Each structure stands twice: as structure tokens, then as C-alpha cells.
Amino acid sequence: MSSVDTADLVLHSGKIWTGYGNPVAEAISILGNKVLASGSNAGITASVGSDTKVIDLGGRFAMPGLNDAHLHLISTGLLRGKVDATPDAAPTRSALVAALQARAAATPKGEWVTARGFDQTRYPDGLMPTALELDAALPDHPVSVTRACGHVTIVNSLALAQAGIDSATPNPDGGLIGRENGQLTGMLAENAQNLVYDVQPTPPLAQLIDAIEAGGHHLLQFGITSCMDAAVGQVDGMTEIEAYRQAERSGRLPVRVWATLLGDPGSSIVESCHAMGLVTGHGSDMFRIGGVKIFTDGSAGGRTAWMRQPYVGQPDNVGIQMLSDAQLFELVDRYAALGYTLVCHGIGDAAIDQLVRAYELVRAANPKHTSRHRIEHCGYVDDALNQRMLKAGVVPAPQQAFIYDFGDAYVSVLGPQRGLGSYPIGTWDRLGMKPSTGSDSPVCSPNPFPDLYAMLTRKTYKGTVMDASEILTPEQALRAYTENGAYSQSAESVKGRLEPGMLADIAVFSNDLLSAAPEKILRETRCEMTILDGRIVYDRG
């Protein structure tokens, strides 16, 4: 065997899933950053040379590195500086207040106390925190507490004052300031959150780079080697692009990133990026410009997703429409003409219909248009919407972690008929629409096991079955997390499968994800090793 055929790295004696429809292999060889071959132990270990690193998998399960197709990497890294308001850490409002007070005790008076992760539907009484509660508990600090979904923030009176918000302040376009009987409640939804975010301290460039590195290493511990960063520019505009570029140049970018540029009116970085030549497809295998993100509505759990029918118990509330048809259509047409794929947020069926109409117009104007425009989340659809999406080549990009974490909330705010059918990944898979999956971290943890569990069972954390007809087989679920994620980034020819010539990104798990019981996957499985570009970048041992 020539030196060219000698592998740099060989993994043997395992159960290696190389991609949907492929036989399970015992061993795999890697040359440089690419897969050389896979097959039997005997066939692959023949490529071992004197300098080959050899790893005995000991029967463990290996597969292509996971691709979290929608999260916020910088925000995931920055989350460590905020109070943990998630249901696990703060299961009641009193527990949340106690955690905020503990942070305030260690924070100079007048400085911000910020938190993220609460879900009022998990509280015993189902009620949102209020400014009055926060005022009484933390009278000397401006406070902001962002809901898990990121679409609703509760603030206290000091924060409202710093933001210049009073009872006469009008709702901003695409936003809502909470009021009851003419008094401010402290609730800010959608674009209204920016009124407070704009007066909070902005992380410096060095902190953004730290966040990229910390967030990326966190992903590697779960076997995630690729991700999409949704809405780059949301924290500090073009500074985030510079942070990514510096992180990549200095070797501090731990995972592959497909960067989606914030394109909302008033905060868009698209024009600045276009002037620098940063259009869809530009970049390297580690950091590549993906598309443009426009928000069209909010979240279902926060009752701000734009629906065709009102929310249960709120006959006048159909959510928030962020942009008029004319505004959205102009933006989509302009960004598509500049060479960008559209990667737009749409959860409610009214918002999805609006996005599909925008994409249909782009396709009709240029039948040769080949961009794979996406709808992020894509929570609530019907057969007609699915057929229109299929015809227009639209890719749904849902997060099945939402089913596990928020499924019961969806049923409570939408009723069983609409709620149980949330995020119908089985339907999309049967239609050949190649749905991806992910966490939307920090909305949900990037831990992939609740996501996989939801795809295999359609069960919530409470055990509610969210329409069993949407269950996927284990191979279909793994395809959503790998190959379909790559497809959604137009990268299926280079990653998402472990075939000769493709990138050597591999995740090794403690249990066989093709055969283990879903409960065992959820509760007992761990990532043992992560390989990116042919290099071991995480080893649990």
C-alpha cells in the first residue's frame, strides 16, 4: 500500500453509521480532514501505517457530526453571564426572584441584572413575572428577564425609566408594550424589547470572541460539529462579523458556522456585508455566509406568533405581524437580487403564508432561481401550505427540541387541535422536504438527546404525545440532524455523511442511537468523542 493510501486516523471495532441507507460499518479511516474509507475492521486496518493514530471504539456508536441547523452561537456563549431562569434552575417565580436577588447582592447598585430562560407555562399558576414583583424584590437595580423563546422580556420600573418608556410611549412597529388599566406591566414583546436592549451595556469585541469560543466548545461536548448562527448582528451589528473573522484566524472557532445575517429594517447588516463581498456561499468550511434572517412574527408559547386564528382565551389576539406584505416582499426581493438565500423566521400559519407568498414571487420572477430559501421554525402549517412550500422549493427548519420543552405550552395556548400538530417533521420527511432540526440555543439547550427523543416519540417532558403520526424512525431522525442540516446549508456534498472525500466530522456516543430505547437515549446517552476536520477536539475520557 502506498503512503498516499495510509490513513492519518483509524477508528475500528465500532458501530459506524455513515449515512441514511448505508450499511453500518465496523471501521473508518481518515486522511487529512477527509474520510478515506469505511468498512470492515480487516479492510480498514490495512490502511494503518507507522504514523497512523488508531482508536478502538470498543463497540461504541459513531456517526457524522451533528449539525444544529438553527441556534445563536454568540448568545449561547454570552448566556453564562446571565442569571439562569430556566425551569430546571428556577421552577417557580419565587425561585426566579431569589436567583435575581442573589445576583443583585453581588452587583453594584444601579448596574443591570439580566436573566434568560423562564417559561411561565411551567409555573404552578401559569402567570408571567411583573414589574411590580421585580420592583419589590430588586429596587436598586434595573432588571430584565427574557423568556426562553427570546420574544418576550419582563423588566422592572428602573429598566423602563432608563429606556425612556412610560405609559404614553407608543408601541414600536412590530412590538408590544404590556399595559393593564393604563399601567405598564413590565412586559415587552418582539421589537419593543429593543427599547431596553439598546440601553444595556454592549459586550466588547473581546467578549464576543470569548462567547464564540465558549459556545463552540459547549457544542463539541454534545457531538455537534456544525451549526447555523441565526441572526448574526443581533447583539452588536458588524462587530459580530469581525468577532467571527478574528476567532477563525486565531484558531478560536471550535465548530463550523453557517452565518445568517440580520436583515430586519433598522438593524440590518446585510448592506454592510454585501459591500464587503460577504454574500451567500462566501467563506471557508469553518465560517461561511449563509443567508439573510428577517423576523415575521414571534413565538407560540409567548402568544406572539402570528396565527390565522386567535389564541385560546384571547379572542382578540392572533399574535404580532412584524412586517406588512409590501415591506416583506420588498426586502425578500432585494436581498435575493443581491445574491442571498432567505432564512426567515416564521412560526404561526399566517406568518408562514406571508413568507411563502414572498418566496413564490421571487421564484415566479425568475424560474431559474435555485436558492434554497428556508422558513425557520415553521411551526404551524396545513396541507395547502406544505404543497406550496414543496412547489417553491422551500426548506422547513424546525427545532424538535421545542416539542419536548414546550409542547404542553403549545396545547394550552392553541388548544389540542392546533397544538398537538406543532412542527410536523414526519409529514415533511414523507413529502421529501428534507427537514433539519436543532435547538435554537439558548432558547433550548443544545443537548441533542431531548431533540432525538422528541423525533422518536413525539413526547413532551410531561409525556404528552404530540401527534404520533409525526414520529420518525431512528435513521430518519439522524438524517434530520446530519444530512438534512447540511442540505439546508447547500453543503450536502461536503458534510453530513461519512463517505470517501467528505469532511471527517464524527461524533461517538455511548449508546447505539439506531437501536437504543428512546428513554435510554434521553436519560443515559453521552457524547464520548468528537472529531472535526480529522482531529479529536473533544474526548470525554
XYZ file of C-alpha atoms in Angstrom:
541
model
C 0.000 0.000 0.000
C 1.403 3.401 -0.970
C 1.895 6.216 1.536
C -0.952 8.092 -0.150
C -3.354 5.358 0.978
C -2.050 5.272 4.545
C -4.555 6.806 6.942
C -3.802 9.504 9.487
C -6.558 8.278 11.784
C -8.451 4.990 12.028
C -11.438 4.165 14.219
C -12.238 0.455 14.482
C -14.380 -2.097 16.308
C -17.444 0.118 16.474
C -20.909 0.556 15.016
C -20.426 3.341 12.494
C -23.478 4.849 10.789
C -22.119 6.604 7.714
C -25.411 7.978 6.435
C -29.028 7.204 5.610
C -29.407 3.950 3.710
C -25.771 2.873 4.127
C -24.780 -0.349 5.905
C -23.323 0.054 9.384
C -19.522 -0.191 9.251
C -17.038 -1.544 11.782
C -14.225 0.871 10.993
C -13.422 4.116 9.235
C -10.195 5.710 8.019
C -9.340 9.382 7.663
C -6.656 11.101 5.597
C -6.095 14.749 6.407
C -9.525 16.245 7.018
C -11.443 13.864 4.735
C -12.926 10.413 5.022
C -10.762 7.848 3.227
C -12.915 4.723 3.511
C -15.231 2.744 5.772
C -15.997 -0.938 6.060
C -14.864 -3.984 7.989
C -12.107 -3.994 10.587
C -9.916 -6.101 8.321
C -10.442 -3.894 5.293
C -9.789 -0.617 7.084
C -6.948 -1.554 9.430
C -4.948 -2.490 6.346
C -4.532 1.273 5.862
C -2.776 1.662 9.216
C 0.801 2.876 8.882
C 3.533 3.636 11.373
C 2.218 7.196 11.913
C -1.493 6.362 11.951
C -3.384 7.183 15.129
C -5.641 4.216 15.929
C -8.708 4.363 18.174
C -10.539 1.281 19.393
C -14.204 2.228 19.673
C -14.915 -0.797 21.832
C -18.327 -1.304 20.261
C -19.409 2.294 20.668
C -21.628 4.065 18.139
C -20.156 6.633 15.740
C -21.838 8.791 13.115
C -21.431 12.052 11.191
C -21.043 15.058 13.477
C -24.377 16.613 14.351
C -25.476 19.801 12.607
C -27.610 22.069 14.794
C -29.360 23.833 11.932
C -30.620 26.793 13.952
C -29.115 28.304 17.082
C -27.474 31.503 18.281
C -23.836 30.700 18.985
C -22.765 34.098 20.327
C -25.816 34.329 22.578
C -25.192 30.763 23.762
C -21.697 31.781 24.802
C -22.889 35.004 26.437
C -25.594 33.172 28.377
C -23.107 32.194 31.064
C -23.083 35.787 32.306
C -26.850 35.867 32.900
C -28.986 34.526 35.726
C -30.327 31.073 34.809
C -34.105 31.446 34.705
C -34.845 28.086 33.069
C -37.484 25.840 34.652
C -34.822 23.444 35.959
C -32.977 26.249 37.776
C -35.999 28.364 38.770
C -39.198 26.266 38.710
C -41.330 28.993 40.337
C -41.498 32.772 40.181
C -40.319 32.945 43.786
C -37.279 30.847 42.876
C -36.611 33.190 39.974
C -36.857 36.252 42.225
C -34.498 34.635 44.739
C -31.931 33.973 41.995
C -32.205 37.579 40.800
C -31.781 38.851 44.354
C -28.665 36.696 44.815
C -27.141 38.209 41.682
C -28.145 41.717 42.772
C -26.392 41.209 46.116
C -23.127 40.732 44.210
C -23.804 43.554 41.721
C -23.178 47.272 42.450
C -26.366 49.280 42.814
C -27.506 50.816 39.561
C -25.944 48.093 37.375
C -28.049 45.689 35.335
C -29.213 42.274 36.494
C -30.218 40.179 33.483
C -31.695 36.699 33.185
C -32.968 34.372 30.494
C -34.934 31.182 30.190
C -38.234 31.476 32.087
C -41.378 29.805 30.781
C -44.472 30.968 32.628
C -46.439 27.930 31.451
C -44.222 25.810 33.729
C -45.116 27.869 36.824
C -47.909 26.421 39.017
C -50.155 29.454 38.341
C -49.045 29.965 34.718
C -48.554 33.707 35.221
C -45.810 35.955 33.859
C -43.497 37.827 36.238
C -44.391 41.524 36.527
C -42.630 44.831 37.022
C -44.312 45.145 40.420
C -42.757 41.860 41.597
C -39.334 42.842 40.311
C -39.595 46.347 41.799
C -40.358 44.969 45.248
C -37.537 42.417 45.133
C -34.825 44.470 43.405
C -35.457 48.178 43.993
C -31.866 49.289 43.339
C -31.034 47.575 40.026
C -32.506 47.751 36.530
C -33.670 44.202 35.760
C -34.559 42.371 32.552
C -35.737 38.760 32.412
C -36.086 37.283 28.934
C -38.452 34.406 28.257
C -36.970 31.138 26.944
C -38.248 31.893 23.430
C -36.398 35.236 23.313
C -39.514 37.038 22.091
C -40.753 38.408 25.426
C -38.833 40.247 28.159
C -40.093 41.343 31.579
C -38.408 44.415 33.097
C -38.757 46.456 36.254
C -39.525 50.154 36.611
C -35.854 51.201 36.759
C -35.284 49.469 33.430
C -38.380 51.097 31.932
C -37.160 54.502 33.124
C -33.680 54.008 31.667
C -35.281 53.026 28.348
C -37.493 56.121 28.424
C -40.694 54.049 28.441
C -43.766 55.442 30.198
C -47.498 54.868 29.936
C -47.693 57.222 26.951
C -44.947 55.501 24.927
C -46.459 54.106 21.710
C -45.876 50.528 20.641
C -42.962 50.373 18.183
C -43.528 48.803 14.779
C -43.621 45.041 15.248
C -43.600 45.325 19.042
C -45.889 45.462 22.051
C -45.528 47.242 25.403
C -47.605 45.480 28.048
C -50.287 47.561 29.742
C -53.172 46.833 32.102
C -55.667 49.513 33.053
C -53.309 52.102 31.613
C -50.360 50.949 33.747
C -47.161 49.353 32.463
C -46.835 45.653 33.345
C -43.133 45.418 32.505
C -43.822 43.075 29.576
C -42.061 43.933 26.301
C -42.715 41.738 23.271
C -40.822 41.444 19.985
C -39.361 44.779 18.767
C -40.360 46.521 21.996
C -37.571 44.574 23.704
C -35.047 46.622 21.734
C -36.029 49.731 23.704
C -34.410 48.134 26.757
C -31.665 46.201 24.975
C -30.460 49.471 23.432
C -29.683 50.948 26.868
C -27.965 47.847 28.268
C -24.156 47.590 28.094
C -22.943 46.061 24.818
C -20.326 43.285 25.113
C -16.948 44.400 23.715
C -15.325 42.617 20.779
C -13.088 40.521 23.038
C -16.115 39.252 24.948
C -17.874 38.301 21.700
C -14.837 36.243 20.649
C -14.812 34.607 24.071
C -18.507 33.792 23.621
C -17.908 32.193 20.207
C -15.167 30.033 21.666
C -17.112 29.089 24.804
C -20.309 28.389 22.896
C -18.456 26.295 20.320
C -16.711 24.157 22.927
C -20.077 23.627 24.593
C -21.456 22.269 21.296
C -18.495 19.920 20.809
C -19.341 18.218 24.121
C -22.608 17.083 22.513
C -21.098 15.827 19.247
C -22.189 18.961 17.346
C -19.602 19.909 14.728
C -21.670 22.308 12.587
C -24.280 24.924 13.338
C -26.178 27.815 11.870
C -25.906 31.075 13.814
C -29.303 32.672 13.357
C -29.311 36.463 13.043
C -25.666 37.472 13.299
C -25.725 41.183 14.092
C -28.466 40.972 16.704
C -26.120 41.658 19.623
C -23.812 44.297 18.139
C -24.112 44.584 14.391
C -20.981 44.236 12.274
C -18.835 43.760 15.379
C -20.103 40.172 15.388
C -18.786 39.589 11.857
C -15.395 40.877 12.982
C -15.548 38.636 16.053
C -16.128 35.587 13.876
C -13.345 36.526 11.484
C -10.880 37.056 14.318
C -11.989 33.842 16.021
C -11.384 31.857 12.843
C -7.990 33.481 12.151
C -6.771 32.845 15.703
C -7.975 29.241 15.893
C -10.709 30.093 18.405
C -13.668 28.998 16.264
C -14.374 25.471 17.543
C -17.246 24.477 15.212
C -18.316 25.084 11.625
C -20.661 28.064 11.373
C -23.130 28.964 8.635
C -23.795 32.607 9.464
C -27.221 34.105 8.899
C -27.199 37.899 8.658
C -29.798 40.008 10.436
C -31.844 41.753 7.756
C -34.619 43.440 9.728
C -35.380 47.095 8.885
C -33.428 49.461 11.113
C -30.919 46.844 12.265
C -29.832 45.139 9.046
C -26.154 44.351 8.490
C -26.834 42.979 5.005
C -25.838 46.094 3.106
C -22.545 46.405 5.001
C -21.773 42.732 4.427
C -22.649 42.955 0.730
C -20.289 45.890 0.308
C -17.517 43.629 1.675
C -18.413 40.795 -0.708
C -19.923 38.717 2.119
C -22.763 37.077 0.187
C -24.269 33.608 0.471
C -21.548 30.999 -0.052
C -18.602 33.281 0.758
C -16.108 31.922 3.240
C -14.453 28.694 4.297
C -15.591 25.297 5.540
C -15.307 26.727 9.071
C -17.105 30.052 8.628
C -19.377 30.696 5.690
C -22.018 33.337 4.973
C -25.377 31.592 4.819
C -28.348 33.823 4.184
C -30.455 36.678 5.497
C -32.747 36.440 8.501
C -35.933 38.506 8.687
C -38.387 38.154 11.569
C -42.046 37.956 10.540
C -43.634 37.063 13.896
C -42.924 35.895 17.445
C -43.323 32.676 19.448
C -46.336 30.462 20.069
C -45.603 29.966 23.771
C -45.358 33.726 24.209
C -48.625 34.152 22.257
C -46.880 36.422 19.739
C -46.608 34.026 16.763
C -48.881 35.385 14.026
C -51.774 32.950 13.649
C -54.811 32.788 11.370
C -56.997 32.035 14.400
C -56.749 33.602 17.881
C -55.131 32.123 20.953
C -57.217 30.193 23.478
C -58.872 32.583 25.922
C -57.708 35.658 23.993
C -60.234 36.174 21.171
C -58.610 39.412 20.030
C -55.031 38.083 19.982
C -53.682 36.479 16.811
C -50.075 37.358 17.649
C -47.822 40.001 16.122
C -47.312 40.652 12.424
C -43.839 42.156 12.232
C -43.943 43.473 8.658
C -46.604 44.365 6.114
C -46.749 42.372 2.893
C -45.266 45.300 0.991
C -42.343 45.619 3.425
C -41.550 41.901 3.471
C -41.889 41.397 -0.275
C -39.571 44.338 -0.966
C -36.933 43.022 1.440
C -37.071 39.454 0.132
C -36.869 40.640 -3.472
C -33.966 42.989 -2.729
C -31.923 40.501 -0.718
C -32.494 37.711 -3.240
C -31.346 40.034 -6.033
C -28.163 40.733 -4.033
C -27.384 37.012 -4.071
C -28.619 35.942 -0.650
C -30.592 32.921 0.396
C -33.526 33.923 2.598
C -33.582 32.280 6.030
C -36.622 33.904 7.614
C -38.360 33.373 10.950
C -41.970 32.246 10.670
C -43.856 30.267 13.321
C -47.574 30.983 13.008
C -49.538 29.858 9.956
C -50.294 33.460 8.961
C -46.583 34.332 9.053
C -45.653 31.200 7.107
C -48.257 32.001 4.459
C -46.805 35.508 4.144
C -43.290 34.116 3.714
C -44.357 31.516 1.184
C -46.057 34.237 -0.862
C -42.841 36.277 -0.771
C -40.757 33.289 -1.902
C -43.285 32.400 -4.604
C -42.943 35.896 -6.059
C -39.137 35.574 -6.194
C -39.444 32.176 -7.883
C -42.065 33.413 -10.369
C -39.943 36.420 -11.345
C -37.004 34.130 -12.129
C -37.914 30.473 -12.814
C -34.183 29.600 -12.873
C -33.770 30.856 -9.309
C -32.224 27.966 -7.369
C -31.625 29.274 -3.831
C -32.946 27.015 -1.074
C -34.917 29.572 0.871
C -35.785 28.406 4.380
C -38.520 29.038 6.904
C -37.026 28.958 10.371
C -39.157 27.112 12.946
C -42.167 26.731 10.607
C -44.422 25.731 13.471
C -47.968 25.641 12.119
C -48.903 24.575 8.611
C -51.666 22.785 6.744
C -51.642 20.562 3.662
C -52.069 23.509 1.286
C -49.120 25.399 2.796
C -46.948 22.283 2.649
C -47.730 21.756 -1.036
C -46.942 25.386 -1.843
C -43.659 25.153 0.092
C -42.772 21.956 -1.761
C -43.511 23.526 -5.152
C -41.472 26.643 -4.304
C -38.523 24.579 -3.037
C -38.824 25.979 0.493
C -36.934 24.096 3.210
C -38.550 23.861 6.681
C -36.031 24.351 9.500
C -37.797 23.288 12.710
C -36.460 22.537 16.172
C -37.819 19.287 17.585
C -36.424 20.266 20.990
C -39.448 22.610 21.098
C -41.754 19.584 21.176
C -40.039 18.225 24.281
C -39.632 21.544 26.110
C -42.729 23.495 25.053
C -45.250 21.027 23.619
C -47.598 21.250 26.593
C -47.488 25.038 26.400
C -48.500 24.894 22.738
C -51.540 22.793 23.598
C -52.507 25.199 26.382
C -52.308 28.370 24.272
C -53.614 26.927 20.979
C -55.846 24.052 22.051
C -55.324 20.366 21.208
C -56.342 20.535 17.547
C -53.639 23.032 16.630
C -51.170 22.409 19.445
C -50.660 18.663 19.028
C -49.701 19.077 15.367
C -46.893 21.563 16.077
C -43.727 21.249 13.967
C -44.860 18.251 11.848
C -41.460 16.809 10.923
C -42.851 13.396 9.926
C -45.116 14.964 7.307
C -42.246 17.000 5.877
C -39.994 13.935 5.791
C -42.629 11.911 3.894
C -43.033 14.771 1.405
C -39.279 14.744 0.736
C -38.802 18.295 2.041
C -35.604 17.365 3.926
C -36.449 18.960 7.286
C -33.492 19.690 9.554
C -33.545 20.060 13.317
C -31.771 21.906 16.097
C -32.137 23.624 19.439
C -32.420 27.381 18.812
C -29.989 27.620 21.762
C -30.201 29.477 24.097
C -33.981 29.014 23.658
C -33.409 25.310 24.405
C -30.243 23.539 25.466
C -28.101 22.344 22.532
C -28.186 18.899 24.209
C -29.350 16.743 21.257
C -30.916 13.935 23.264
C -34.279 15.610 24.084
C -34.465 16.571 20.395
C -33.840 12.973 19.278
C -36.282 11.697 21.903
C -38.974 14.037 20.574
C -38.432 12.855 16.997
C -38.629 9.197 18.060
C -41.633 9.537 20.387
C -43.256 12.970 19.865
C -43.405 13.158 23.666
C -43.037 16.282 25.783
C -41.164 16.386 29.070
C -44.520 15.617 30.728
C -45.144 12.599 28.493
C -47.832 14.176 26.309
C -47.768 12.632 22.810
C -47.835 15.431 20.235
C -49.470 13.553 17.307
C -47.807 10.162 16.940
C -48.185 10.268 13.139
C -45.210 12.653 13.087
C -42.799 10.136 14.684
C -39.577 9.423 12.746
C -37.567 6.217 12.592
C -34.103 6.371 14.186
C -32.429 6.666 10.771
C -34.787 9.426 9.702
C -34.096 11.300 12.928
C -30.329 11.011 12.481
C -30.674 12.142 8.858
C -32.517 15.279 10.035
C -29.624 16.034 12.413
C -26.898 15.489 9.815
C -27.530 15.236 6.087
C -30.675 17.378 6.082
C -28.908 20.045 8.109
C -26.146 20.057 5.516
C -28.743 20.209 2.721
C -30.373 23.240 4.336
C -26.968 24.948 4.025
C -26.359 23.677 0.447
C -23.428 21.688 1.846
C -24.656 18.123 1.430
C -21.815 17.347 -0.973
C -19.143 18.017 1.676
C -20.650 17.067 5.042
C -23.496 15.220 6.711
C -22.391 11.732 5.612
C -19.180 9.781 6.208
C -18.303 8.825 2.646
C -14.950 8.999 0.849
C -13.905 12.589 0.183
C -16.358 14.144 2.637
C -15.293 16.103 5.700
C -14.158 13.938 8.598
C -16.535 15.248 11.249
C -17.511 12.397 13.576
C -19.420 12.053 16.837
C -19.015 8.987 19.077
C -21.820 8.184 21.543
C -22.109 5.819 24.488
C -25.303 4.189 23.150
C -26.373 2.957 19.735
C -28.701 5.699 18.515
C -30.177 3.341 15.898
C -31.366 0.722 18.364
C -31.369 2.108 21.927
C -34.725 2.730 23.579
C -35.759 6.411 23.349
C -35.765 6.733 27.164
C -32.197 5.444 27.262
C -31.173 7.954 24.591
C -32.770 10.767 26.588
C -31.534 9.859 30.054
C -28.333 7.845 29.706
C -26.534 8.672 26.461
C -23.399 10.810 26.411
C -21.085 12.030 23.692
C -17.783 10.198 24.185
C -15.671 11.847 21.498
C -15.965 14.499 18.814
C -13.748 14.673 15.726
C -13.725 17.745 13.490
C -11.618 18.052 10.335
C -9.992 14.735 11.177
C -8.817 15.987 14.614
C -10.042 14.895 18.030
C -11.478 18.095 19.514
C -13.378 16.612 22.456
C -12.711 13.444 24.444
C -14.936 12.750 27.437
C -12.461 10.167 28.715
